[in-house]
Structures are given as structure tokens and as C-alpha cells.
Short mmCIF file of C-alpha atoms in Angstrom, two decimals:
data_model
loop_
_atom_site.label_atom_id
_atom_site.label_comp_id
_atom_site.label_asym_id
_atom_site.label_seq_id
_atom_site.Cartn_x
_atom_site.Cartn_y
_atom_site.Cartn_z
CA MET A 1 -46.64 7.21 18.09
CA GLY A 2 -45.71 3.56 17.74
CA PRO A 3 -48.06 0.66 18.56
CA THR A 4 -46.38 -0.04 21.91
CA GLU A 5 -46.04 3.59 23.04
CA THR A 6 -48.36 5.39 25.39
CA PRO A 7 -49.17 9.06 24.84
CA THR A 8 -46.87 9.99 27.73
CA SER A 9 -43.91 7.99 26.44
CA ALA A 10 -44.47 9.33 22.92
CA HIS A 11 -44.46 12.89 24.27
CA SER A 12 -41.24 12.34 26.24
CA SER A 13 -39.62 10.70 23.20
CA ALA A 14 -40.56 13.70 21.12
CA GLU A 15 -39.06 16.06 23.71
CA ARG A 16 -35.82 14.08 23.78
CA GLY A 17 -35.73 14.15 19.99
CA GLN A 18 -36.27 17.90 20.03
CA ARG A 19 -33.41 18.37 22.50
CA GLN A 20 -31.15 16.19 20.36
CA ASN A 21 -32.11 18.18 17.29
CA ASP A 22 -31.19 21.40 19.10
CA LEU A 23 -27.64 20.11 19.58
CA SER A 24 -27.32 18.28 16.30
CA PRO A 25 -26.17 21.20 14.06
CA GLU A 26 -23.04 21.60 16.19
CA ARG A 27 -22.47 17.87 16.24
CA ALA A 28 -23.18 17.63 12.55
CA ALA A 29 -20.72 20.42 11.78
CA ARG A 30 -18.01 18.76 13.86
CA SER A 31 -18.62 15.32 12.40
CA THR A 32 -18.70 16.74 8.86
CA GLN A 33 -15.43 18.58 9.42
CA SER A 34 -13.74 15.52 10.86
CA ALA A 35 -15.11 13.27 8.11
CA VAL A 36 -13.93 15.70 5.43
CA GLY A 37 -10.55 16.06 7.14
CA GLU A 38 -10.11 12.31 7.35
CA SER A 39 -11.19 11.66 3.79
CA MET A 40 -8.83 14.30 2.41
CA ASP A 41 -5.71 12.79 3.98
CA ASN A 42 -4.43 10.68 1.08
CA GLY A 43 -0.78 10.78 2.16
CA PRO A 44 -0.54 7.15 3.31
CA ALA A 45 -2.02 5.89 0.03
CA ALA A 46 0.25 8.15 -2.00
CA ALA A 47 3.23 6.93 0.03
CA ALA A 48 2.38 3.31 -0.78
CA ILE A 49 1.93 4.07 -4.49
CA LEU A 50 5.17 6.03 -4.83
CA ALA A 51 7.11 3.51 -2.74
CA ALA A 52 5.94 0.75 -5.08
CA GLY A 53 7.24 2.74 -8.05
CA ILE A 54 10.55 3.35 -6.30
CA GLY A 55 10.87 -0.34 -5.43
CA CYS A 56 10.17 -1.38 -9.03
CA PHE A 57 12.74 1.08 -10.32
CA ALA A 58 15.25 -0.28 -7.80
CA VAL A 59 14.78 -3.77 -9.25
CA GLY A 60 15.55 -2.48 -12.74
CA LEU A 61 18.49 -0.37 -11.65
CA PHE A 62 20.04 -3.13 -9.52
CA ALA A 63 19.52 -5.70 -12.30
CA LEU A 64 21.27 -3.44 -14.80
CA ALA A 65 24.13 -2.75 -12.38
CA GLY A 66 24.49 -6.45 -11.56
CA ASP A 67 24.59 -7.34 -15.24
CA ALA A 68 27.02 -4.56 -16.15
CA SER A 69 29.67 -5.09 -13.47
CA LYS A 70 31.19 -8.27 -12.11
CA ALA A 71 31.98 -6.55 -8.81
CA VAL A 72 28.36 -5.46 -8.39
CA ALA A 73 27.17 -8.93 -9.43
CA HIS A 74 29.42 -10.44 -6.77
CA PHE A 75 28.08 -7.95 -4.21
CA PHE A 76 24.48 -8.90 -5.07
CA THR A 77 25.11 -12.65 -4.87
CA PHE A 78 23.45 -13.51 -1.56
CA TYR A 79 22.67 -17.11 -2.55
CA SER A 80 25.05 -18.80 -5.01
CA PRO A 81 22.58 -20.98 -6.94
CA THR A 82 20.55 -17.93 -8.00
CA GLY A 83 23.47 -15.59 -8.57
CA PRO A 84 23.01 -11.83 -8.33
CA LEU A 85 19.22 -12.11 -8.67
CA SER A 86 18.95 -12.98 -4.97
CA GLY A 87 20.65 -9.76 -3.93
CA VAL A 88 18.93 -7.63 -6.57
CA THR A 89 15.45 -8.59 -5.41
CA THR A 90 16.28 -8.56 -1.71
CA SER A 91 17.91 -5.14 -1.96
CA ALA A 92 14.98 -3.78 -3.99
CA ILE A 93 12.55 -5.03 -1.34
CA VAL A 94 14.59 -3.24 1.33
CA VAL A 95 14.54 -0.04 -0.77
CA TRP A 96 10.77 -0.39 -1.25
CA LEU A 97 10.07 -0.92 2.46
CA CYS A 98 12.40 1.89 3.56
CA SER A 99 10.92 4.35 1.06
CA TRP A 100 7.39 3.35 2.11
CA PHE A 101 8.28 3.89 5.78
CA VAL A 102 9.90 7.29 5.17
CA LEU A 103 7.15 8.54 2.86
CA SER A 104 4.34 7.35 5.12
CA ARG A 105 5.94 9.16 8.06
CA GLN A 106 6.35 12.30 6.00
CA TRP A 107 2.88 12.26 4.39
CA GLY A 108 0.93 10.48 7.13
CA THR A 109 -1.54 13.29 7.85
CA LYS A 110 -1.24 15.29 4.65
CA SER A 111 -3.11 15.56 1.42
CA VAL A 112 -0.82 15.32 -1.60
CA ALA A 113 -1.34 15.52 -5.36
CA LEU A 114 -2.32 11.92 -5.93
CA GLY A 115 -2.50 12.29 -9.70
CA ARG A 116 1.09 13.48 -9.90
CA ILE A 117 2.27 10.75 -7.52
CA THR A 118 0.52 8.09 -9.59
CA HIS A 119 2.02 9.50 -12.81
CA VAL A 120 5.55 9.44 -11.36
CA SER A 121 4.99 5.89 -10.09
CA PHE A 122 3.91 4.68 -13.53
CA VAL A 123 6.93 6.35 -15.12
CA LEU A 124 9.19 4.56 -12.62
CA LEU A 125 7.39 1.30 -13.37
CA ALA A 126 7.85 1.77 -17.12
CA LEU A 127 11.54 2.55 -16.62
CA SER A 128 11.97 -0.56 -14.49
CA VAL A 129 10.38 -2.73 -17.18
CA MET A 130 12.73 -1.25 -19.76
CA LEU A 131 15.76 -1.72 -17.49
CA THR A 132 14.98 -5.41 -17.02
CA PHE A 133 14.34 -6.03 -20.74
CA PRO A 134 17.51 -7.77 -22.03
CA PRO A 135 17.79 -6.00 -25.42
CA PHE A 136 17.47 -2.62 -23.71
CA MET A 137 19.99 -3.64 -21.02
CA ASP A 138 22.43 -4.70 -23.75
CA LEU A 139 21.89 -1.40 -25.57
CA LEU A 140 22.69 0.59 -22.41
CA GLN A 141 25.80 -1.51 -21.77
CA GLY A 142 27.04 -1.21 -25.35
CA LYS A 143 26.92 -4.94 -26.03
#
């Protein structure tokens, strides 16, 4: 009993608490199930991680293609002062956003193997770094 409670109000509070405790196992089970279900859905995070890897790889692939072919370089030239870099980066951003949209729709309420997704994303990131490294680009082009 608190300092401002009367014996009658303390008794009625205890009864209300007892009634709430009678219902609480059902509520607790439902809230635990929903909390576990919500915490296990890692699809949106996995979609963002994989889309970032795909976008990075697109930068490397488009940069290599733009450097290897004059026709592709001309295609990627959206802004003349920057040359094909403007189209390479803009196109890679479009690929990243589209892949993020598609993957988030596909995995929105699912739980996926986040470790495998992260591994694939880091492999794509490493490949993109290699594809934008000039000595490696020259090696692939036979220069």
C-alpha cells in the first residue's frame, strides 16, 4: 500500500492487478511471438546490404566497359566535361536503387541467411575495387 492509498483503494488495485495477471500469459505469449517474428525478419537489411554490393560491382563493371570500348564510353558520356564517368556512376546508382527495390520487395517479410548475403556483398565489393584499379583494368584489357 502506497502512502496516498486507502485500504479500500489498495484492495481494488490488488484485484485489478490479479485480473491483469490472469490474462497476462496469453498477452505475453502473443507479444513474445510477435516480437520474435519481427526481430527475425532480416530481409530488408539483407536487401540493402546485397544491393550495395551489386551497386559497387556495377561501378567496376561499367568503368571497365567504358575504358575498354569507345562506343560504350560514348554511351556513358552524360556530361562532356567528365566523360564516361558521369554515365558510369549514374548508371551504377540506378542499378543499385533498382536492385534494392526488387530485393526489398522480395525479402520484405522473410528471414534470409545474412552471413551468406554479407559474404557475397564483400566479394562483390572486392571485385569492384579490383575492376576500378587501373593496373588490373589494363591487365584485363590486354594493354
